[in-house]
CSV table of C-alpha atoms in Angstrom, one decimal:
chain,number,residue,atom,x,y,z
O,189,UNK,CA,7.2,8.7,3.2
O,190,UNK,CA,4.3,6.8,1.7
O,191,UNK,CA,2.3,7.2,4.9
O,192,UNK,CA,3.1,10.9,5.0
O,193,UNK,CA,2.0,11.5,1.4
O,194,UNK,CA,-1.2,9.5,1.9
O,195,UNK,CA,-2.1,11.2,5.2
O,196,UNK,CA,-1.7,14.6,3.7
O,197,UNK,CA,-3.6,13.8,0.6
O,198,UNK,CA,-6.4,12.3,2.7
O,199,UNK,CA,-6.8,15.6,4.4
O,200,UNK,CA,-7.1,17.4,1.0
O,201,UNK,CA,-9.7,14.9,-0.3
O,202,UNK,CA,-11.8,15.2,2.9
O,203,UNK,CA,-11.5,19.0,2.7
O,204,UNK,CA,-12.9,18.8,-0.9
O,205,UNK,CA,-15.9,16.9,0.4
O,206,UNK,CA,-14.9,13.2,0.0
O,207,UNK,CA,-15.0,11.0,3.2
O,208,UNK,CA,-11.8,8.9,3.6
O,209,UNK,CA,-10.6,5.9,5.6
O,210,UNK,CA,-6.9,5.2,5.6
O,211,UNK,CA,-5.1,2.0,6.5
O,212,UNK,CA,-1.7,2.5,8.1
O,213,UNK,CA,1.2,0.3,9.2
O,214,UNK,CA,3.3,3.2,10.3
O,215,UNK,CA,1.4,4.6,13.3
O,216,UNK,CA,3.8,7.4,14.3
O,217,UNK,CA,4.0,8.9,10.8
O,218,UNK,CA,0.2,8.8,10.5
O,219,UNK,CA,-0.5,10.4,13.9
O,220,UNK,CA,2.0,13.2,13.0
O,221,UNK,CA,0.0,14.3,9.9
O,222,UNK,CA,-3.4,13.5,11.4
O,223,UNK,CA,-5.6,12.2,8.5
O,224,UNK,CA,-9.3,12.2,9.2
O,225,UNK,CA,-9.9,8.5,9.8
O,226,UNK,CA,-7.2,5.8,10.2
O,227,UNK,CA,-7.0,2.1,11.1
O,228,UNK,CA,-3.7,0.7,12.1
O,229,UNK,CA,-2.4,-2.8,11.3
O,230,UNK,CA,0.7,-3.7,13.3
O,231,UNK,CA,2.7,-5.5,10.6
O,232,UNK,CA,6.0,-4.9,8.6
O,233,UNK,CA,5.8,-2.5,5.7
O,234,UNK,CA,4.5,-4.0,2.6
O,235,UNK,CA,1.5,-5.7,4.2
O,236,UNK,CA,-0.8,-2.7,4.9
O,237,UNK,CA,-3.9,-4.8,4.2
O,238,UNK,CA,-2.6,-8.4,4.7
O,239,UNK,CA,-0.1,-11.1,4.0
O,240,UNK,CA,0.2,-13.0,0.7
O,241,UNK,CA,-2.4,-15.7,-0.1
O,242,UNK,CA,-4.2,-15.3,3.2
O,243,UNK,CA,-7.5,-14.4,1.5
O,244,UNK,CA,-9.8,-15.1,4.4
O,245,UNK,CA,-7.7,-13.0,6.8
O,246,UNK,CA,-7.3,-10.2,4.2
O,247,UNK,CA,-11.1,-10.1,3.8
O,248,UNK,CA,-11.6,-9.9,7.6
O,249,UNK,CA,-8.9,-7.2,8.0
O,250,UNK,CA,-10.5,-5.2,5.3
O,251,UNK,CA,-14.0,-5.6,6.7
O,252,UNK,CA,-12.9,-4.8,10.2
O,253,UNK,CA,-10.9,-1.7,9.0
O,254,UNK,CA,-13.8,-0.3,7.0
O,255,UNK,CA,-16.3,-0.9,9.8
O,256,UNK,CA,-14.0,0.6,12.5
O,257,UNK,CA,-13.2,3.6,10.2
O,258,UNK,CA,-16.9,4.1,9.5
O,259,UNK,CA,-17.7,4.3,13.2
O,260,UNK,CA,-15.1,7.0,13.9
O,261,UNK,CA,-16.4,10.3,14.9
O,262,UNK,CA,-13.2,12.0,16.1
O,263,UNK,CA,-11.1,13.7,13.4
O,264,UNK,CA,-7.6,12.5,13.4
O,265,UNK,CA,-8.2,9.4,15.5
O,266,UNK,CA,-6.4,6.1,14.8
O,267,UNK,CA,-8.1,2.7,15.6
O,268,UNK,CA,-5.8,-0.3,16.4
O,269,UNK,CA,-7.0,-3.4,14.6
O,270,UNK,CA,-6.8,-6.7,16.6
O,271,UNK,CA,-4.1,-8.5,14.5
O,272,UNK,CA,-0.4,-9.1,14.9
O,273,UNK,CA,2.5,-10.5,12.8
O,274,UNK,CA,3.2,-14.1,13.6
O,275,UNK,CA,6.3,-13.1,15.8
O,276,UNK,CA,7.8,-9.8,16.9
O,277,UNK,CA,11.4,-10.3,15.8
O,278,UNK,CA,10.9,-7.8,12.9
O,279,UNK,CA,10.4,-5.0,15.4
O,280,UNK,CA,14.0,-5.1,16.4
O,281,UNK,CA,14.9,-3.5,13.1
O,282,UNK,CA,11.7,-2.7,11.3
O,283,UNK,CA,13.3,-0.7,8.4
O,284,UNK,CA,15.3,-3.8,7.4
O,285,UNK,CA,12.4,-6.3,7.3
O,286,UNK,CA,12.4,-8.3,4.1
O,287,UNK,CA,10.9,-11.6,3.2
O,288,UNK,CA,14.3,-13.2,2.6
O,289,UNK,CA,15.6,-11.9,5.9
O,290,UNK,CA,12.7,-13.5,7.8
O,291,UNK,CA,13.0,-16.8,5.9
O,292,UNK,CA,16.8,-17.1,6.1
O,293,UNK,CA,17.1,-15.6,9.6
O,294,UNK,CA,19.8,-13.1,8.7
O,295,UNK,CA,19.6,-9.4,7.9
O,296,UNK,CA,20.8,-7.5,4.9
O,297,UNK,CA,24.4,-7.2,6.1
O,298,UNK,CA,24.7,-10.7,7.7
O,299,UNK,CA,23.3,-9.6,11.0
O,300,UNK,CA,21.0,-11.9,12.9
O,301,UNK,CA,17.3,-11.3,12.0
O,302,UNK,CA,15.6,-10.1,15.1
O,303,UNK,CA,18.6,-8.3,16.5
O,304,UNK,CA,19.4,-4.7,16.0
O,305,UNK,CA,22.7,-4.4,14.1
O,306,UNK,CA,25.5,-2.7,16.0
O,307,UNK,CA,26.6,-0.6,13.1
O,308,UNK,CA,24.3,0.5,10.3
O,309,UNK,CA,25.1,0.3,6.6
O,310,UNK,CA,23.1,2.0,3.9
O,311,UNK,CA,21.0,-0.7,2.6
O,312,UNK,CA,18.4,1.6,1.1
O,313,UNK,CA,17.5,1.2,-2.6
O,314,UNK,CA,18.9,3.8,-4.9
O,315,UNK,CA,16.1,6.1,-6.3
O,316,UNK,CA,16.1,6.2,-10.1
O,317,UNK,CA,14.5,8.5,-12.6
O,318,UNK,CA,13.7,5.8,-15.1
O,319,UNK,CA,10.6,3.7,-14.9
O,320,UNK,CA,11.2,0.7,-12.7
O,321,UNK,CA,9.4,-2.2,-14.4
O,322,UNK,CA,8.6,-5.3,-12.3
O,323,UNK,CA,9.2,-7.5,-15.3
O,324,UNK,CA,10.9,-7.0,-18.6
O,325,UNK,CA,7.7,-8.1,-20.3
O,326,UNK,CA,6.0,-5.1,-18.7
O,327,UNK,CA,8.5,-2.8,-20.4
O,328,UNK,CA,8.0,-4.5,-23.8
O,329,UNK,CA,4.2,-4.3,-23.4
O,330,UNK,CA,4.4,-0.6,-22.4
O,331,UNK,CA,6.8,0.1,-25.3
O,332,UNK,CA,4.4,-1.5,-27.7
O,333,UNK,CA,1.7,1.0,-26.9
O,334,UNK,CA,1.5,4.2,-28.9
O,335,UNK,CA,1.6,6.7,-26.2
O,336,UNK,CA,1.1,9.6,-28.6
O,337,UNK,CA,-2.4,8.6,-29.2
O,338,UNK,CA,-3.3,7.0,-25.8
O,339,UNK,CA,-3.5,8.4,-22.3
O,340,UNK,CA,-0.3,7.6,-20.5
O,341,UNK,CA,-2.1,6.7,-17.3
O,342,UNK,CA,-5.1,4.7,-18.3
O,343,UNK,CA,-4.2,2.8,-21.5
O,344,UNK,CA,-7.6,3.6,-22.9
O,345,UNK,CA,-9.0,1.1,-20.4
O,346,UNK,CA,-10.9,3.8,-18.5
O,347,UNK,CA,-12.3,7.2,-19.3
O,348,UNK,CA,-9.4,9.7,-19.5
O,349,UNK,CA,-9.0,12.3,-16.8
A,288,UNK,CA,11.1,-16.5,-2.6
A,289,UNK,CA,11.6,-19.3,-0.2
A,290,UNK,CA,9.2,-22.1,0.2
A,291,UNK,CA,5.7,-21.1,-0.5
A,292,UNK,CA,3.3,-24.0,-0.3
A,293,UNK,CA,-0.1,-24.3,-2.0
A,294,UNK,CA,-2.2,-24.5,1.0
A,295,UNK,CA,-5.6,-23.1,-0.1
A,296,UNK,CA,-6.0,-25.4,-3.1
A,297,UNK,CA,-9.5,-24.2,-3.9
A,298,UNK,CA,-8.5,-20.6,-3.9
A,299,UNK,CA,-5.5,-21.4,-5.9
A,300,UNK,CA,-7.6,-23.1,-8.6
A,301,UNK,CA,-9.8,-20.0,-8.8
A,302,UNK,CA,-6.8,-17.8,-9.1
A,303,UNK,CA,-5.1,-19.9,-11.8
A,304,UNK,CA,-8.3,-19.9,-13.8
A,305,UNK,CA,-7.8,-16.2,-14.4
A,306,UNK,CA,-4.2,-16.7,-15.4
A,307,UNK,CA,-5.1,-17.7,-18.9
A,308,UNK,CA,-2.1,-16.2,-20.6
A,309,UNK,CA,0.0,-16.7,-17.5
A,310,UNK,CA,3.1,-15.0,-16.5
A,311,UNK,CA,6.2,-15.7,-14.4
A,312,UNK,CA,4.8,-14.5,-11.1
A,313,UNK,CA,3.4,-17.3,-8.9
A,314,UNK,CA,0.2,-15.5,-7.8
A,315,UNK,CA,-1.8,-17.2,-5.1
A,316,UNK,CA,1.0,-19.0,-3.3
A,317,UNK,CA,0.9,-18.6,0.5
A,318,UNK,CA,3.5,-18.9,3.2
A,319,UNK,CA,4.0,-22.2,5.1
A,320,UNK,CA,2.8,-20.5,8.3
A,321,UNK,CA,0.1,-17.8,8.6
A,322,UNK,CA,1.9,-14.5,8.8
A,323,UNK,CA,-0.9,-12.4,10.3
A,324,UNK,CA,-3.0,-13.8,13.2
A,325,UNK,CA,-5.6,-12.4,15.6
A,326,UNK,CA,-4.3,-10.7,18.8
A,327,UNK,CA,-2.1,-7.8,19.7
A,328,UNK,CA,1.7,-7.5,19.8
A,329,UNK,CA,3.1,-7.0,23.3
A,330,UNK,CA,5.7,-4.5,21.8
A,331,UNK,CA,4.9,-1.0,20.8
A,332,UNK,CA,4.3,-0.2,17.2
A,333,UNK,CA,7.5,0.4,15.2
A,334,UNK,CA,8.4,4.0,15.3
A,335,UNK,CA,9.6,4.8,11.8
A,336,UNK,CA,10.2,8.5,12.6
A,337,UNK,CA,12.7,7.4,15.2
A,338,UNK,CA,14.1,4.5,13.1
A,339,UNK,CA,14.7,6.9,10.2
A,340,UNK,CA,16.3,9.5,12.4
A,341,UNK,CA,18.7,6.9,13.8
A,342,UNK,CA,19.5,5.5,10.4
A,343,UNK,CA,20.2,8.9,8.9
A,344,UNK,CA,22.2,9.9,11.9
A,345,UNK,CA,24.4,6.8,11.8
A,346,UNK,CA,25.0,7.3,8.1
A,347,UNK,CA,26.0,11.0,8.7
A,348,UNK,CA,23.0,12.4,6.8
A,349,UNK,CA,20.9,15.3,7.8
A,350,UNK,CA,17.6,14.5,9.5
A,351,UNK,CA,14.6,14.2,7.3
A,352,UNK,CA,12.1,16.8,8.1
A,353,UNK,CA,8.8,15.0,8.5
A,354,UNK,CA,5.6,16.9,7.8
A,355,UNK,CA,3.4,17.7,10.8
A,356,UNK,CA,-0.1,18.8,11.1
A,357,UNK,CA,-1.4,20.0,14.5
A,358,UNK,CA,-4.7,21.4,13.4
A,359,UNK,CA,-7.7,19.0,13.2
A,360,UNK,CA,-8.4,17.7,9.7
A,361,UNK,CA,-11.5,18.9,7.9
A,362,UNK,CA,-14.2,16.3,8.5
A,363,UNK,CA,-16.7,15.2,5.9
A,364,UNK,CA,-19.4,13.0,7.5
A,365,UNK,CA,-20.0,9.5,6.2
A,366,UNK,CA,-23.8,9.7,5.8
A,367,UNK,CA,-24.5,6.3,4.2
A,368,UNK,CA,-24.1,2.9,5.8
A,369,UNK,CA,-21.1,0.9,4.5
A,370,UNK,CA,-23.4,-1.4,2.6
A,371,UNK,CA,-24.5,1.5,0.5
A,372,UNK,CA,-21.1,3.1,0.0
A,373,UNK,CA,-19.5,3.1,-3.4
A,374,UNK,CA,-15.7,3.0,-2.7
A,375,UNK,CA,-12.7,4.2,-4.7
A,376,UNK,CA,-9.3,2.6,-3.9
A,377,UNK,CA,-6.2,4.8,-3.7
A,378,UNK,CA,-3.0,2.9,-3.1
A,379,UNK,CA,0.5,4.3,-2.9
A,380,UNK,CA,2.5,1.1,-3.1
A,381,UNK,CA,3.6,1.9,-6.7
A,382,UNK,CA,0.8,-0.1,-8.3
A,383,UNK,CA,0.5,0.0,-12.1
A,384,UNK,CA,-1.1,-2.3,-14.6
A,385,UNK,CA,0.8,-4.4,-17.1
A,386,UNK,CA,1.1,-2.2,-20.3
A,387,UNK,CA,1.2,1.1,-18.4
A,388,UNK,CA,4.5,3.0,-18.0
A,389,UNK,CA,5.9,1.9,-14.6
A,390,UNK,CA,6.7,4.5,-11.9
A,391,UNK,CA,10.2,5.8,-11.4
A,392,UNK,CA,11.4,6.2,-7.9
A,393,UNK,CA,12.7,9.8,-7.7
A,394,UNK,CA,9.7,11.7,-6.6
A,395,UNK,CA,7.4,10.4,-9.3
A,396,UNK,CA,4.2,12.3,-8.6
A,397,UNK,CA,2.1,10.8,-11.4
A,398,UNK,CA,-0.9,8.4,-11.0
A,399,UNK,CA,-2.1,5.3,-12.8
A,400,UNK,CA,-5.8,4.5,-13.3
A,401,UNK,CA,-6.7,0.9,-12.4
A,402,UNK,CA,-10.0,-0.3,-13.9
A,403,UNK,CA,-12.1,-2.0,-11.3
A,404,UNK,CA,-12.2,-5.3,-13.2
A,405,UNK,CA,-8.4,-5.5,-13.7
A,406,UNK,CA,-7.3,-9.1,-13.2
A,407,UNK,CA,-5.0,-9.5,-10.2
A,408,UNK,CA,-2.2,-11.0,-12.4
A,409,UNK,CA,-2.0,-7.8,-14.4
A,410,UNK,CA,-1.2,-5.7,-11.3
A,411,UNK,CA,2.5,-4.8,-10.8
A,412,UNK,CA,4.5,-2.7,-8.3
A,413,UNK,CA,7.4,-0.3,-8.7
A,414,UNK,CA,8.6,1.2,-5.4
A,415,UNK,CA,11.9,1.6,-3.6
A,416,UNK,CA,11.0,1.9,0.1
A,417,UNK,CA,9.6,-1.5,1.0
A,418,UNK,CA,10.3,-5.1,0.2
A,419,UNK,CA,8.0,-5.9,-2.7
A,420,UNK,CA,8.4,-9.7,-2.6
A,421,UNK,CA,5.0,-10.3,-0.9
A,422,UNK,CA,3.1,-7.6,-2.8
A,423,UNK,CA,4.3,-9.0,-6.1
A,424,UNK,CA,3.3,-12.5,-5.0
A,425,UNK,CA,-0.1,-11.2,-4.0
A,426,UNK,CA,-1.0,-7.5,-4.8
A,427,UNK,CA,-3.9,-7.6,-2.3
A,428,UNK,CA,-1.2,-7.2,0.4
A,429,UNK,CA,-1.1,-3.5,-0.5
A,430,UNK,CA,-3.8,-3.0,-3.1
A,431,UNK,CA,-6.9,-4.9,-2.0
A,432,UNK,CA,-8.9,-4.6,-5.2
A,433,UNK,CA,-9.8,-8.3,-5.3
A,434,UNK,CA,-10.9,-8.4,-1.7
A,435,UNK,CA,-13.0,-5.2,-2.3
A,436,UNK,CA,-14.7,-6.9,-5.2
A,437,UNK,CA,-15.6,-9.8,-2.9
A,438,UNK,CA,-17.0,-7.4,-0.3
A,439,UNK,CA,-19.1,-5.8,-2.9
A,440,UNK,CA,-20.4,-9.2,-4.1
A,441,UNK,CA,-21.3,-10.1,-0.5
A,442,UNK,CA,-23.0,-6.8,0.1
A,443,UNK,CA,-20.6,-5.6,2.9
A,444,UNK,CA,-20.0,-2.5,0.8
A,445,UNK,CA,-22.3,-0.9,-1.8
A,446,UNK,CA,-20.0,-1.2,-4.7
A,447,UNK,CA,-16.9,0.1,-6.4
A,448,UNK,CA,-16.2,3.0,-8.7
A,449,UNK,CA,-15.3,2.3,-12.3
A,450,UNK,CA,-11.6,2.9,-11.8
A,451,UNK,CA,-9.2,3.4,-9.0
A,452,UNK,CA,-5.8,5.1,-8.4
A,453,UNK,CA,-2.3,3.8,-8.0
A,454,UNK,CA,0.7,6.0,-7.3
A,455,UNK,CA,4.2,5.8,-5.8
A,456,UNK,CA,3.9,7.4,-2.4
A,457,UNK,CA,7.6,7.6,-1.6
A,458,UNK,CA,7.7,11.3,-2.5
A,459,UNK,CA,10.3,13.1,-0.4
A,460,UNK,CA,8.8,16.5,-1.3
A,461,UNK,CA,5.5,17.0,0.5
A,462,UNK,CA,5.2,20.2,-1.5
A,463,UNK,CA,5.2,18.3,-4.7
A,464,UNK,CA,2.9,15.5,-3.4
A,465,UNK,CA,0.3,18.1,-2.4
A,466,UNK,CA,0.7,20.3,-5.5
A,467,UNK,CA,1.0,17.6,-8.1
A,468,UNK,CA,-0.4,14.2,-6.9
A,469,UNK,CA,-3.3,15.4,-4.7
A,470,UNK,CA,-5.0,17.3,-7.6
A,471,UNK,CA,-4.8,14.3,-9.9
A,472,UNK,CA,-6.5,12.1,-7.3
A,473,UNK,CA,-9.1,14.8,-6.5
A,474,UNK,CA,-9.9,15.0,-10.2
A,475,UNK,CA,-10.6,11.3,-10.3
A,476,UNK,CA,-12.9,11.8,-7.3
A,477,UNK,CA,-14.9,14.5,-9.1
A,478,UNK,CA,-15.1,12.1,-12.1
A,479,UNK,CA,-16.0,8.9,-10.1
A,480,UNK,CA,-18.0,10.5,-7.3
A,481,UNK,CA,-17.2,7.9,-4.6
A,482,UNK,CA,-19.1,7.9,-1.3
A,483,UNK,CA,-15.9,6.8,0.4
A,484,UNK,CA,-12.2,6.8,-0.6
A,485,UNK,CA,-10.1,4.0,0.8
A,486,UNK,CA,-6.5,4.9,1.1
A,487,UNK,CA,-3.7,2.3,1.4
A,488,UNK,CA,-0.2,3.6,2.0
A,489,UNK,CA,2.8,1.3,2.2
């Protein structure tokens, strides 16, 4: 849904006069909503602009993506960037990719990583209406801010909207 | 996280230098083997429309109705070369900065402003629809602010706007994404006047 939201928002920004380039790692979702300029990286979700710690490759992917997007002249077109994930096993069950599954070789319900499970179980994360802090320290830090006086989105770090 | 080894030692030193007050996240670790390499996969791109349809069907849920646009998008020409473009980053991977209120995951349509000089170790993620392990290890996987700063220093791009946008793109209601989130981002555009908006979904 992220790719859908971003694709639709890109269309709105462009219609308001702001040129956009969008990365995507979900090609079929992107082509369905047709944002103005897209560059596709064929990797598991969670790596739209690269893999952890691979700074040189990340910089090259970003440069390639920006340059390819900049050259586009056809509205709604998607450019495929010349990169791939180290192996293709994740494509057997792309919705279930996780770092731990790739490292351990087994899927979320004990299935073999790289094989499509025979029966599917609901392994999706529950959606919650409370803030989902990455660290407890983040919650404490946010709680310490007086939100009555400060903008909730910018922490006073940037000019308020 | 399984075995991450410190391969790029020089890069790691530079990163750890900015971790003055430090935190529990081991930023800067890399995998034992490169994860992304030059080349093209011999298999077709993953089709998440079909994957989601099959998953929902096997669980007995109604099919999710994906949005579709058949008409061409409005086109605003890029008139400047990349090396003169001031870029604003908009990432939907649930990026917030330490100290800000984190996103909730039930159609949170709000946005967070991320100042352009935000240290990478202050970036956090809150999302439900992707494995955040790698993004939390290295936020540039989904929010390439550090890499953009480097491209600006090298003159590949003209520069960066003063602040950028993070939001949680897993919004089931496209109506709400367009009515609530899009105007907030547009307002930031009016304020920051970027030559180019770089969008990074997850």
